[in-house]
Amino acid sequence: MLGATGQIGRAAVDALVADGWEVTAASRGGGRDERWGDGVRAVALDRDEDGALGRALGDGCDVLVDLVAFDGGHAGQLAGLAGRIGSAVVISSGAVYEDDRGRSFDTQDRRDGFPRYPVPVPETQRTVEPGDGSYGTRKVALEGQLLAAGGALPTTLLRAGAVHGPYCRTPRELYVVKRLLDGRGRRVLAYGGKSRFHPVHVSNVAELIRLAARRPGSRVLNAADPEAPAVADIASAIDGVLGRETETVLIDGAPEGHVGETPWSGAHPVVYDMTAAAEELGYRPVTGYAASLPRTVEWLAGELAGRDWREAFPKMLAHYGEGLFDYAAEDAWLEAHARRRR
């Protein structure tokens, strides 16, 4: 398994070991989760080092799980080793999709650029063009090459939604949890709090990986939780986990600056169809969003204890910027909002 010490990797190792697989857990640092038993072999591997993956494969493996493949170059690397890999399971992304007007995650910052997908989005929905221009276009290039190599290397590509769970480097739940820990009594949500960006818990991704490993094939499947809650419902559920009550103030439309903007915010719903995974793999979700929250919230609180959020989650800062927790701007907006209502 490539990328075994990441958030999906840890859950996937557990699922595969429980299913009777012998797992070699590869990561750049060669680390191991404290829960892994002696049956899990941890190795240090930089897949971008020339020849490193081939040497690590040795005589080969029955299944290669690749959680850190991002582009056509990585696809070519796997296809070039097809003779030593029985089948593969590779993580892709819902970012590959575009709507019928050519809008995608790549256009969401433009005026009227947020995609309006069908609800739910099936795997047959059109995708962006392959290329090197963005995360989504690189994932499409990855998919195309691996599907073309399906005769030699059957590969299941899992188009993941908004991944959540412990060990995430960009945990969207941080937006709510930090505000609660900081004693914020009010929050502002754009789009009436109705934005839906379909999440997927790491254990549900791990279950899809486990099932795909048992049933090799050349296919693309969505990877998502059984429900796609609205952002207002997510925030309320996290309130419940921490035993807090928060007043929610709604903006009917788009965020005003950063105020009201969350990591789930969008003008239109993004919901993935899980019918194909159920039909092809017999997939049934391991957990739901609300049921999985307590462990995620506990982990987040532990990571934040005594640390600045920027230090604890530097990738979150890189993705969303300082505006994620601009309380001064939020308070100014709330004050102005209260004046307008008098």
Short mmCIF file of N, CA and C in Angstrom, two decimals, residues 40 98 146 217 236 280:
data_model
loop_
_atom_site.label_atom_id
_atom_site.label_comp_id
_atom_site.label_asym_id
_atom_site.label_seq_id
_atom_site.Cartn_x
_atom_site.Cartn_y
_atom_site.Cartn_z
N VAL A 40 1.89 -6.51 9.95
CA VAL A 40 2.00 -5.41 8.99
C VAL A 40 3.47 -5.02 8.86
N GLU A 98 -17.35 17.65 -14.33
CA GLU A 98 -17.80 18.97 -14.74
C GLU A 98 -19.28 18.88 -15.10
N LEU A 146 -4.90 4.55 -16.62
CA LEU A 146 -5.09 3.28 -15.92
C LEU A 146 -6.24 2.48 -16.51
N GLY A 217 -11.15 -5.49 -11.08
CA GLY A 217 -11.85 -5.07 -12.29
C GLY A 217 -11.34 -3.71 -12.72
N SER A 236 -24.51 21.71 13.61
CA SER A 236 -25.35 21.36 14.76
C SER A 236 -24.93 20.02 15.36
N GLU A 280 -21.77 -3.28 -7.98
CA GLU A 280 -20.56 -3.96 -8.47
C GLU A 280 -19.75 -4.63 -7.36
#
